[in-house]
Coordinates of C-alpha atoms in Angstrom, one line a residue:
X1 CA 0.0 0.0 0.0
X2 CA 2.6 2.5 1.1
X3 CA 4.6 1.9 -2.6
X4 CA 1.1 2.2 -4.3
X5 CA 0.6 5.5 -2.4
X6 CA 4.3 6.9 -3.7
X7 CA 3.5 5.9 -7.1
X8 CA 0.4 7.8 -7.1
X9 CA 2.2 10.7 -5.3
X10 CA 4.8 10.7 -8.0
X11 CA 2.3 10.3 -10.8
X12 CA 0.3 13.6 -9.6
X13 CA 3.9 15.6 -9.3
X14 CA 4.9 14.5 -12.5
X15 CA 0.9 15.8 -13.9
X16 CA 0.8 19.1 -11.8
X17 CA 4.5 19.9 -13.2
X18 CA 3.5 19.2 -16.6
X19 CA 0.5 21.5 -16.6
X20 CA 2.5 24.0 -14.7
X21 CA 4.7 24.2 -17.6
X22 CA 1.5 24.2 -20.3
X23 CA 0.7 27.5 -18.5
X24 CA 3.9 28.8 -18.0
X25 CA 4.5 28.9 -21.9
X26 CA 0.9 29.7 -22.6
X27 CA 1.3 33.0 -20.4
X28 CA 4.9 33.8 -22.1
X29 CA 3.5 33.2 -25.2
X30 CA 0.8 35.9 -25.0
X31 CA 1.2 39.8 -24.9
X32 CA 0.9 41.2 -21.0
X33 CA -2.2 43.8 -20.7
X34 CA -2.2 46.5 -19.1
X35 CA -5.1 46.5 -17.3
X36 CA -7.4 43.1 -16.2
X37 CA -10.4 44.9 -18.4
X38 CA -8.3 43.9 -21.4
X39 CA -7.2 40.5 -20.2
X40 CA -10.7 39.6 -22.1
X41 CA -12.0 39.0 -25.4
X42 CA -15.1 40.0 -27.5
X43 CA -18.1 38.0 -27.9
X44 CA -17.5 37.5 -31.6
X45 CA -13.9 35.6 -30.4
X46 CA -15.7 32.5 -28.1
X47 CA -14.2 29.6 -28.8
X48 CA -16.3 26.8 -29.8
X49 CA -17.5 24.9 -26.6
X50 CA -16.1 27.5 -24.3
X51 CA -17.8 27.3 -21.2
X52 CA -18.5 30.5 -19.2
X53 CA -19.2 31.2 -15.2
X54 CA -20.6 34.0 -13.6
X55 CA -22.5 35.1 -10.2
X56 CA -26.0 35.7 -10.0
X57 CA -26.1 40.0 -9.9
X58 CA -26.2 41.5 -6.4
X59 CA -26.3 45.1 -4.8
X60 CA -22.6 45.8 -4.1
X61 CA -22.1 49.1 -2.1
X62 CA -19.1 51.3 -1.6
X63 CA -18.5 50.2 2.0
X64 CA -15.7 47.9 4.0
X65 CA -18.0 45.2 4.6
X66 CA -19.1 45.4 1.1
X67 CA -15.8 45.1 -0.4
X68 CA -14.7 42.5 2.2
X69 CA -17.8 40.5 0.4
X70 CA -16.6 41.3 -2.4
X71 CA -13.0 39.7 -2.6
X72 CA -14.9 36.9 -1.0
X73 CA -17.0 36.9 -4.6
X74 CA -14.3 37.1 -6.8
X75 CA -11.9 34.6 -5.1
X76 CA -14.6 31.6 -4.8
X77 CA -15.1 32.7 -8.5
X78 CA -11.6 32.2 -9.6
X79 CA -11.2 29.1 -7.7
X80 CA -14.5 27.6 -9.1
X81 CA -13.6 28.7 -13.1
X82 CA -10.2 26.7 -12.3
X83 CA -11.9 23.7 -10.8
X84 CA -14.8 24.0 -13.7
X85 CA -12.2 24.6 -16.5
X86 CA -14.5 27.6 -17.1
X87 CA -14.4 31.4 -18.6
X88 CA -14.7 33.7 -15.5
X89 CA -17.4 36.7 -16.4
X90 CA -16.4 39.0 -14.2
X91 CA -19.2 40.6 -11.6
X92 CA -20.0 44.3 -12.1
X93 CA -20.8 46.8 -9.6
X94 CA -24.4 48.3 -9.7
X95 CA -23.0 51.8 -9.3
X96 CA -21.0 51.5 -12.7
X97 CA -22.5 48.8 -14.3
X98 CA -19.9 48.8 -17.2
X99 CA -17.3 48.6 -14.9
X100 CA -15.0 45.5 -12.8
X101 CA -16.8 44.2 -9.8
X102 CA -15.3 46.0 -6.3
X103 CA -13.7 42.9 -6.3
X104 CA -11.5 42.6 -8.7
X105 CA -9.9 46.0 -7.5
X106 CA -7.7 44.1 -5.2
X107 CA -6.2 42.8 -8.5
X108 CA -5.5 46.5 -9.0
X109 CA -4.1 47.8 -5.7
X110 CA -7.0 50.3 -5.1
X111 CA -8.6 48.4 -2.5
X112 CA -6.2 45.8 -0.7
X113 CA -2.7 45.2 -1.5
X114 CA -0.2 47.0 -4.5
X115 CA -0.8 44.1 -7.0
X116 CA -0.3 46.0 -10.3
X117 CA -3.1 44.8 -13.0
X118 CA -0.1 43.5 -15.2
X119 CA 0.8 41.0 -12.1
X120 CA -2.4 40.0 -11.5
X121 CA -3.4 39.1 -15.6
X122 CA 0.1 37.5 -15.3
X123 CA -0.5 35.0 -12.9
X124 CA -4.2 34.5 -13.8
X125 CA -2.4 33.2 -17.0
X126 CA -0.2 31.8 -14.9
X127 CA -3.0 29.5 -13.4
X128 CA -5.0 29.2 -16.7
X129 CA -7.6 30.9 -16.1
X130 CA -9.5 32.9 -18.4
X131 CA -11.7 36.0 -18.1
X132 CA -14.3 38.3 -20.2
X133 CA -15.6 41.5 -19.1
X134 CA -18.8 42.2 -17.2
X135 CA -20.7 43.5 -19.9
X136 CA -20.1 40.2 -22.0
X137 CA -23.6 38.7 -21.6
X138 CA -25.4 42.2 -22.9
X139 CA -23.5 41.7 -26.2
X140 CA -25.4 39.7 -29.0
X141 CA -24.2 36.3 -28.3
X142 CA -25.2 33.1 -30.6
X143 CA -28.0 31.2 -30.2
X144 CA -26.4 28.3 -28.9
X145 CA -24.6 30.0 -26.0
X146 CA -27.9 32.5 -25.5
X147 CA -30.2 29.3 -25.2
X148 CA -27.5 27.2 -22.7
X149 CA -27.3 29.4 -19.9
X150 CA -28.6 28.2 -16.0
X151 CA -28.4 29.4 -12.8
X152 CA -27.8 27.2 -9.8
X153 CA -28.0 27.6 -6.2
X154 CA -26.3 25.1 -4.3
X155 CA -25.9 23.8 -0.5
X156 CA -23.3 25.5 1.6
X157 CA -19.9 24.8 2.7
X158 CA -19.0 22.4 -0.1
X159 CA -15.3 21.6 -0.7
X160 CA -13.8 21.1 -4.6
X161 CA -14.9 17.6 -4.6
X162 CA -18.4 18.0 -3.7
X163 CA -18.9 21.0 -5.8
X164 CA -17.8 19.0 -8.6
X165 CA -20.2 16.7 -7.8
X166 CA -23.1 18.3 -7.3
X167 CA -22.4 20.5 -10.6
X168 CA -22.1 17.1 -12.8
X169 CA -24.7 17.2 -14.9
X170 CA -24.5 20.7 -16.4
X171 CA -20.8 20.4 -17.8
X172 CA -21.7 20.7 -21.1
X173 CA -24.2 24.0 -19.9
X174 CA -22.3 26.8 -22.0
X175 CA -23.2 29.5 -19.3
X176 CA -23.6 29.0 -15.6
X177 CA -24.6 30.9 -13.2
X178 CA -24.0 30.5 -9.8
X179 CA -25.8 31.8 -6.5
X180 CA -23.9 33.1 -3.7
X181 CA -20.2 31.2 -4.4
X182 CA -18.7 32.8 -1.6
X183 CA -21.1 30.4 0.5
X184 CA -21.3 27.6 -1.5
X185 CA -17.8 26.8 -2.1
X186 CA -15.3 26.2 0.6
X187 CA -11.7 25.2 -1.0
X188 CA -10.1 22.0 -1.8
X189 CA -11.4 18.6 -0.7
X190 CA -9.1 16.5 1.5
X191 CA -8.2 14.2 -1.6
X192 CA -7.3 17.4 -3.6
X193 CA -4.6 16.9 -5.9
X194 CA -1.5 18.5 -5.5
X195 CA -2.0 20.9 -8.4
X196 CA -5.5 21.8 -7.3
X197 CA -3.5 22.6 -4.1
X198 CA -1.1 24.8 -5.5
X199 CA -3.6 26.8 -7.7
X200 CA -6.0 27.6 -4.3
X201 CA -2.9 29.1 -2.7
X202 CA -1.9 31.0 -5.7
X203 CA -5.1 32.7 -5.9
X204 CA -5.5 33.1 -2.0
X205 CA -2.2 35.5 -2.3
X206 CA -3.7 36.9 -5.1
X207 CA -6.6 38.1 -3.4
X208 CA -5.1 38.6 -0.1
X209 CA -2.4 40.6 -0.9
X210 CA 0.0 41.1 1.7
X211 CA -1.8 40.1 5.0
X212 CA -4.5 42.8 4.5
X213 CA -7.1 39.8 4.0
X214 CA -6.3 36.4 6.0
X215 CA -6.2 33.8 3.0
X216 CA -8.5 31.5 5.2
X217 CA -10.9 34.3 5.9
X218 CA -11.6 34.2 1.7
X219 CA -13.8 31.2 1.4
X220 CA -16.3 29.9 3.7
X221 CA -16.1 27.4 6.2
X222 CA -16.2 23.7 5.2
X223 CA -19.3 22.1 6.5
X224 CA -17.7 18.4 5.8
X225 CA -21.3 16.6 4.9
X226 CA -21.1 12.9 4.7
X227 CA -23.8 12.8 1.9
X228 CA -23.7 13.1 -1.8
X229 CA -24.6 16.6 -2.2
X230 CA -27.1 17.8 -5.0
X231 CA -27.8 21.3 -6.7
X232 CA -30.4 22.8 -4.2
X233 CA -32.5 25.0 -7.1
X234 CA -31.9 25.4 -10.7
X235 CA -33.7 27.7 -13.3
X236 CA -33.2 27.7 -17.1
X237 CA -32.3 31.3 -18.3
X238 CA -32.3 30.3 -21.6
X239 CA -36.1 29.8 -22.3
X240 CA -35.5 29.7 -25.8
X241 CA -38.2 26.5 -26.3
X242 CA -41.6 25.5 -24.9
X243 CA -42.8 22.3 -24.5
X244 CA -46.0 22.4 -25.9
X245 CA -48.6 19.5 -25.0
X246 CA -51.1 18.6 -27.6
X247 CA -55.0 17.4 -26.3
X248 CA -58.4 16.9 -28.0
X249 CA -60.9 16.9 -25.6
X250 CA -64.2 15.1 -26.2
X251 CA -67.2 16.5 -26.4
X252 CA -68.9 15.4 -23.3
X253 CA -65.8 17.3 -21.0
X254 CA -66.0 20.2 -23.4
X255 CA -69.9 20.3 -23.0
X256 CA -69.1 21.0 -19.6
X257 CA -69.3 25.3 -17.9
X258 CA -66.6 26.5 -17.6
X259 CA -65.1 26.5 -14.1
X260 CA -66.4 22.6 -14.0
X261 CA -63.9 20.4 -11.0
X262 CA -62.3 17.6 -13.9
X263 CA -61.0 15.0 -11.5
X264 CA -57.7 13.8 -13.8
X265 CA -55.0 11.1 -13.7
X266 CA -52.7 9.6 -16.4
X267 CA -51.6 6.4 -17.4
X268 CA -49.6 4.7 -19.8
X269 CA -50.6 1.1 -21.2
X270 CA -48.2 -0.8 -18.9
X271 CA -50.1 0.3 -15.7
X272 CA -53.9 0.5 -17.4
X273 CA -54.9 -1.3 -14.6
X274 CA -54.7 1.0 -11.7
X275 CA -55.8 3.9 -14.0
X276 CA -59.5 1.2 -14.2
X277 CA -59.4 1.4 -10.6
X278 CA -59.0 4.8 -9.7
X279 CA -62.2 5.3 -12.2
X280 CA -64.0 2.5 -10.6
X281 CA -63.2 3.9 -7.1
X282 CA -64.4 7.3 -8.5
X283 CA -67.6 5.8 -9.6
X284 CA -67.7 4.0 -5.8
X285 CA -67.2 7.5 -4.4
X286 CA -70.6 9.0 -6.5
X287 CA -68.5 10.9 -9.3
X288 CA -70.1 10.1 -12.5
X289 CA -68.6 13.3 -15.1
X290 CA -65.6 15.1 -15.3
X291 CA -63.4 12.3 -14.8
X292 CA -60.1 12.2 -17.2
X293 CA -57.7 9.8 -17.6
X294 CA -54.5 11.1 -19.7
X295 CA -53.2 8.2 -22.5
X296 CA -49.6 8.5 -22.5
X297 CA -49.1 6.1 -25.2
X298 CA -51.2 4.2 -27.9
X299 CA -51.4 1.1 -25.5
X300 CA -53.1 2.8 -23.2
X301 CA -55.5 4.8 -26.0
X302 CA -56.3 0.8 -27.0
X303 CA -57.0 -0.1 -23.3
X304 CA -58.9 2.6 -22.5
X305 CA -61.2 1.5 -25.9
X306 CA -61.4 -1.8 -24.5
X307 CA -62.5 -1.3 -21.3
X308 CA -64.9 1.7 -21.8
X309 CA -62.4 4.1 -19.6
X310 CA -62.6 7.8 -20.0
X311 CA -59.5 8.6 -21.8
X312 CA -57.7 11.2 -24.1
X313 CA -54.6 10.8 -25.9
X314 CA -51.8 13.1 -24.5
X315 CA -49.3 13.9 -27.3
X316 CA -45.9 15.9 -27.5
X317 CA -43.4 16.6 -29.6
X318 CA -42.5 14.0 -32.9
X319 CA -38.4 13.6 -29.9
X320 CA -40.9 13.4 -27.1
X321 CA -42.9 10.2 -28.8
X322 CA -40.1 9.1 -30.1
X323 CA -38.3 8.8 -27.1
X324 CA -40.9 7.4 -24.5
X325 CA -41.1 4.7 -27.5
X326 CA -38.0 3.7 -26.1
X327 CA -38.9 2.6 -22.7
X328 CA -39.3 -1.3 -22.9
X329 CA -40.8 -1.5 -19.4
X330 CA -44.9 -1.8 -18.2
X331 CA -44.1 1.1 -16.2
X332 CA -42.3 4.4 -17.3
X333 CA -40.9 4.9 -13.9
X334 CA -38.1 1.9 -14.2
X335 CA -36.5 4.0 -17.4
X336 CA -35.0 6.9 -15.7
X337 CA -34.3 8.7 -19.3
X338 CA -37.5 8.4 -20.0
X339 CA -39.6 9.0 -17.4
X340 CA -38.5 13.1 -17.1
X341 CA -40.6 13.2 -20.6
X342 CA -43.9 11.7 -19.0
X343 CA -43.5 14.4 -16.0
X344 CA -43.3 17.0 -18.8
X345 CA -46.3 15.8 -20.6
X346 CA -48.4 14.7 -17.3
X347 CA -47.9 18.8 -16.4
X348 CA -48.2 19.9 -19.8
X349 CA -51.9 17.9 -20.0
X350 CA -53.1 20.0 -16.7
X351 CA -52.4 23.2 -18.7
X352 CA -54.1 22.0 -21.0
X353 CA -56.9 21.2 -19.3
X354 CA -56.6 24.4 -17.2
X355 CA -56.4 26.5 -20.1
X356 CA -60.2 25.5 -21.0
X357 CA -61.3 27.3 -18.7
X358 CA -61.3 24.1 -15.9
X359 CA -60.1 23.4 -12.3
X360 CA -58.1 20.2 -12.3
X361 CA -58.1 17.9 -9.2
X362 CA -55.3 16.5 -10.4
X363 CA -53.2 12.6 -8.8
X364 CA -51.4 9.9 -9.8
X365 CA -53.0 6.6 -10.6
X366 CA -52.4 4.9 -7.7
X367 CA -53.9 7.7 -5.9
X368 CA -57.8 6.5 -4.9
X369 CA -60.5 9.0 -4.3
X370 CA -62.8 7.5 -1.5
X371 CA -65.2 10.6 -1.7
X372 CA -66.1 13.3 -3.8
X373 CA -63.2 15.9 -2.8
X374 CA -65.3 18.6 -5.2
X375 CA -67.0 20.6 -3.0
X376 CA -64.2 20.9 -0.5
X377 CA -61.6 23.1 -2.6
X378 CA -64.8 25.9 -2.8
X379 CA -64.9 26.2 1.2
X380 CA -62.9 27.9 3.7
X381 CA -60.2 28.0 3.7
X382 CA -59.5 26.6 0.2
X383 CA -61.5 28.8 -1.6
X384 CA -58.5 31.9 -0.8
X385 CA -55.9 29.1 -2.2
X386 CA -54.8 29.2 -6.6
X387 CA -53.6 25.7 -5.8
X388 CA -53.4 22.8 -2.8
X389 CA -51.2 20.1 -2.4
X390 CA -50.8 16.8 -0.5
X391 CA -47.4 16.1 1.4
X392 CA -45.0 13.4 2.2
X393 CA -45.4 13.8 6.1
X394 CA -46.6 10.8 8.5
X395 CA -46.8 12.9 11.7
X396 CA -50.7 13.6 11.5
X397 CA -50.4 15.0 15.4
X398 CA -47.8 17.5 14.2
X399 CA -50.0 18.7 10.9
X400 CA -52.8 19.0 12.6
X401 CA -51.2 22.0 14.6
X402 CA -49.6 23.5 11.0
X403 CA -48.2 22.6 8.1
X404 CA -45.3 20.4 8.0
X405 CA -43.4 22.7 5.4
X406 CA -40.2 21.1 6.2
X407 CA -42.0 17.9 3.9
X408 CA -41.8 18.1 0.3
X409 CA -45.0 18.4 -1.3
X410 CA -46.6 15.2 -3.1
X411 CA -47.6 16.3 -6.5
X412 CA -49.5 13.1 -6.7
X413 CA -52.5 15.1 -5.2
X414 CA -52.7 19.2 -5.9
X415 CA -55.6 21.0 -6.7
X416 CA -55.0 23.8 -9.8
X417 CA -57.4 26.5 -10.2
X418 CA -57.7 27.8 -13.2
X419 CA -56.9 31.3 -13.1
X420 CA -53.9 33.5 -14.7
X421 CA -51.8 32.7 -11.7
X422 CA -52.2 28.6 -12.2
X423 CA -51.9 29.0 -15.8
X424 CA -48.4 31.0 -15.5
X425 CA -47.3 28.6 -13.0
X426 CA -48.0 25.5 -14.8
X427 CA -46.5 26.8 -17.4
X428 CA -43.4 27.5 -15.9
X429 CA -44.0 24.3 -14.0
X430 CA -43.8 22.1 -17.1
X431 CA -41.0 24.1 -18.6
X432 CA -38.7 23.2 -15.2
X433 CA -39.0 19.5 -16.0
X434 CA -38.8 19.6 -19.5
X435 CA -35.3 21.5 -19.5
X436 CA -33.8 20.0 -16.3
X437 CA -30.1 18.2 -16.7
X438 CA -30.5 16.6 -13.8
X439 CA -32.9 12.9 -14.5
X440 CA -33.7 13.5 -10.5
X441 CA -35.4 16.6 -11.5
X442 CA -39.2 15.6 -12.2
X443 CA -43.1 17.0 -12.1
X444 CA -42.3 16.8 -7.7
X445 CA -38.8 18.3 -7.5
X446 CA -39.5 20.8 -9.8
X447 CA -42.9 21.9 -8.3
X448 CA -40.7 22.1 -4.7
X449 CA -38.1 24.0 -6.7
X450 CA -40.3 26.4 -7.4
X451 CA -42.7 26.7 -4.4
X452 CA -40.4 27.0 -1.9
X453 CA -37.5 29.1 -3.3
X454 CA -36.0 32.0 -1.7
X455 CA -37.6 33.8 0.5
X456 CA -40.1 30.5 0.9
X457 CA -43.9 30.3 1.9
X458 CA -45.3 33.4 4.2
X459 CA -48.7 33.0 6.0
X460 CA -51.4 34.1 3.8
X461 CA -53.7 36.9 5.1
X462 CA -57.5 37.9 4.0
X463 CA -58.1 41.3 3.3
X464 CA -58.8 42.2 6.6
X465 CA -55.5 41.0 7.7
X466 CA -56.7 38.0 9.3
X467 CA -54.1 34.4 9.3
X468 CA -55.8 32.4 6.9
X469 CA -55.4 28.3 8.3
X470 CA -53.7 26.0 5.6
X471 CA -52.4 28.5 2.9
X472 CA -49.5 30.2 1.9
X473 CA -47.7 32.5 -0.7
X474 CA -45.3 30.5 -2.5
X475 CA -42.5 33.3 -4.0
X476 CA -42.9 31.1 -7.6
X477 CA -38.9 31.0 -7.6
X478 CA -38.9 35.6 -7.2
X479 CA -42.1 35.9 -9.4
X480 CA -43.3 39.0 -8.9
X481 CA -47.1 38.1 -8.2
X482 CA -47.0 35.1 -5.6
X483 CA -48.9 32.3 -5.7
X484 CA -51.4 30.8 -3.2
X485 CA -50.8 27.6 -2.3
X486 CA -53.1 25.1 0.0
X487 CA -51.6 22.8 2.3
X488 CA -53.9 19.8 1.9
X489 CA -54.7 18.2 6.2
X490 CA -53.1 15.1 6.3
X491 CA -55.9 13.6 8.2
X492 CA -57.7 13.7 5.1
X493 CA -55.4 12.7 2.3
X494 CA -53.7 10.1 3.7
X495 CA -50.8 8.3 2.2
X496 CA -49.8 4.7 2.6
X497 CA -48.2 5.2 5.9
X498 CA -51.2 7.1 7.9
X499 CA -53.7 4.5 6.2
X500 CA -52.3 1.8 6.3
X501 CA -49.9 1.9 9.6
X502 CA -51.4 3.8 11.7
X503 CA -54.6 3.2 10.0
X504 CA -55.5 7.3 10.7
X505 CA -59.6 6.7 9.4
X506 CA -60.3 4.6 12.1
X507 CA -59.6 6.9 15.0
X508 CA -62.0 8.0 17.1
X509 CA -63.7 11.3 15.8
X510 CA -61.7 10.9 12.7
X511 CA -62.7 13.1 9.5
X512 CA -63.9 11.0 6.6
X513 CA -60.8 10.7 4.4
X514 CA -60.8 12.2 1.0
X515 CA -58.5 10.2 -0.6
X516 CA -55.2 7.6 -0.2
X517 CA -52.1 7.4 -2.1
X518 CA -50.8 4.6 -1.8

């Protein structure tokens, strides 16, 4: 073991040394700048696949704490393009919005240390790393770098090696955009690589200076999480196609006034099935119209014939069709490629729905309706709410005091109205699935993604300022007009666990239950 370890030791010397050198002739063979504004290039000069990194904008003011911030910024920012292998767009000020980022002044001598702009382009070169100006993104860019551009927000605290974990799946994004580095990333991991070493301490004297900033006051503090860390929030800043869902309705939901309750579900062939038994459990429950069920595929469009189901077919694009045709399986939840392209069109067929002028009790197949839930979602306090949802909680006790909103919601039950405010959510609901990287990123994450980003759920108040129980304004990911969103009782739409555990309809003075997912 202890000759393997030297052999790897001498392989990463031999490596770092070698790229050390790649830089070291890279930097002599290009022409020193005077200033770190010209250290960039124009749009028209990106190289093909150049990557690009950049911090989501925020207020910078001309003040010591501020520009203590700031050389936090710009040297989590360097150290992340190195890690990434990415273009640095350097962060602006919102005073001068043309010019370099407080920042970046340290590079200068203005602000913390004499570092002459010459040194400073010199040993970014040095490094490898690469910079454009701040202004880069307001020049006309192609459409293939325009259309590739996401913004991340990420956990805290993360070291080099869980960084690049986390950020996996968007290598090949052209443009990323990162929230709050100076908190997300934290330095090298403890199996950093000699090289990686080297370059984190370059750039920590960089941005220090001489002692004016302590290098291990730059970065944030390591929070050392045992667990595979994920991207936290994601949003596509591209938006350069929609995912549009195609549905015929038939005449007997059509026939129906506008503002009708359709109770929906969908279903592909392979699981035809269950979709028959939530109908026949419908039926049970004394629900005879407005009942949908979604045909994902032509199986199911040929089941639903056969067995006199209420179905319409659910159709996206010719690359959507094509690829659930892919998926070999009875159920489209065992092909993880796949399955992201049901979650688009299962969202995409609410719209629809919604955008006829309907409210859609919307659930999953093997979610059973045991009485009508209609007429609740036009009482108090649902009637205040644009949508409701179930959750993933078990403790009844607990959600019977308030809302669990530490659960994620279960978008196997929610209630859409169908108002402007539904309609622009589903929209950018569908959209959030349709363009996620990440196959972990379906019609649930995405709807939690959105309901509970920054700065999360406040109470909802009536117009005479009183609490209303149960409902919330979602911030719709910093949409200017919140949304109001229902907190469906537990007690009432149970899941497996209250059902069939701690069987939660058989308590004394229970409430009759509304519905179970199983």
């Amino acid at each position: 073991i202890a000759a393997l370890k030297a052999q790897l030791a001498e392989l990463q010397r031999v490596d770092a040394e070698k790229t050390d050198n790649r830089r070291a002739e890279a930097a002599a063979a290009s022409p020193g700048e005077s200033t770190l504004e010209h250290h960039t290039m124009e749009a028209a000069d990106i190289s093909p696949g150049e990557t690009f990194l950049l911090v989501t904008r925020t207020e910078m003011h001309e003040d010591d704490g501020a520009r203590s911030e700031a050389r936090r910024v710009l040297r989590s920012l360097l150290g992340l393009a190195s890690l990434l292998n990415r273009t640095l767009i350097l962060p602006a000020t919102t005073s001068s919005p043309g010019a370099v980022h407080d920042g970046t002044r340290a590079l200068d001598g203005r602000m913390t240390s004499p570092i002459t702009s010459r040194t400073a382009v010199a040993e970014l070169r040095r490094l490898g790393l690469r910079t454009r100006p701040a202004g880069f993104l307001s020049a006309s860019l192609p459409e293939e770098l325009r259309c590739s551009h996401v913004r991340l927000q990420t956990p805290r605290g993360l070291d080099s090696e869980q960084l690049a974990h986390a950020l996996r799946h968007y290598t090949t994004t052209r443009i990323l955009e990162i929230d709050n580095p100076q908190q997300s990333y934290c330095g090298p991991s403890p199996r950093a690589s000699s090289s990686l070493l080297r370059t984190e301490a370059a750039l920590d004297t960089l941005i220090a200076g001489e002692g004016v900033v302590a290098a291990n006051a730059l970065l944030g503090q390591c929070l050392h999480s045992l667990r595979e860390e994920e991207v936290d929030q994601y949003w596509d800043m591209g938006k350069c196609k929609a995912h549009r869902v195609h549905v015929a309705l038939p005449m007997e939901i059509l026939k129906l006034p506008k503002g009708s309750d359709l109770l929906v579900t969908f279903s592909t062939g392979g699981v035809a099935t269950m979709a028959q038994n939530w109908v026949l459990a419908l039926r049970k429950a004394g629900v005879a119209e407005g009942v949908v069920i979604g045909a994902l595929d032509d199986a199911m469009v040929a089941a639903c014939k056969e067995r006199g189901l209420p179905c319409v077919p659910v159709q996206g694009d010719a690359k959507t069709v094509a690829e659930l045709g892919k998926c070999k399986e009875k159920n489209v939840r065992k092909c993880p490629d796949q399955y992201p392209m049901m979650s688009t069109l299962k969202v995409g067929f609410y719209r629809e729905l919604l955008s006829q002028g309907f409210n859609v009790f919307a659930c999953d197949s093997d979610a059973i309706f045991m009485n009508d839930p209609r007429a609740l979602m036009h009482q108090e306090p649902w009637i205040h709410a644009d949508l409701a949802v179930a959750t993933d909680c078990i403790d009844v006790p607990g959600d019977a005091q308030h809302p669990l909103l530490h659960c994620d919601f279960n978008t196997g039950m929610v209630f859409l109205r169908g108002n402007e405010a539904v309609l622009n959510f589903t929209e950018a609901w569908r959209e959030k699935v349709a363009n996620a990287k990440e196959k972990r990123i379906r019609d649930q994450a995405a709807f939690n993604m959105i309901t509970k980003a920054s700065p999360g759920l406040s109470q909802y108040r009536d117009a005479s300022g009183k609490d209303v129980p149960r409902v919330y304004l979602a911030a719709r990911g910093g949409e200017s007009n919140p949304l109001r969103l229902g907190v469906l009782p537990l007690d009432r739409f149970l899941n497996g666990h209250t059902f069939f555990v701690q069987h939660v309809h058989t308590l004394p003075a229970a409430a009759p239950a509304v519905s179970v997912h199983m």
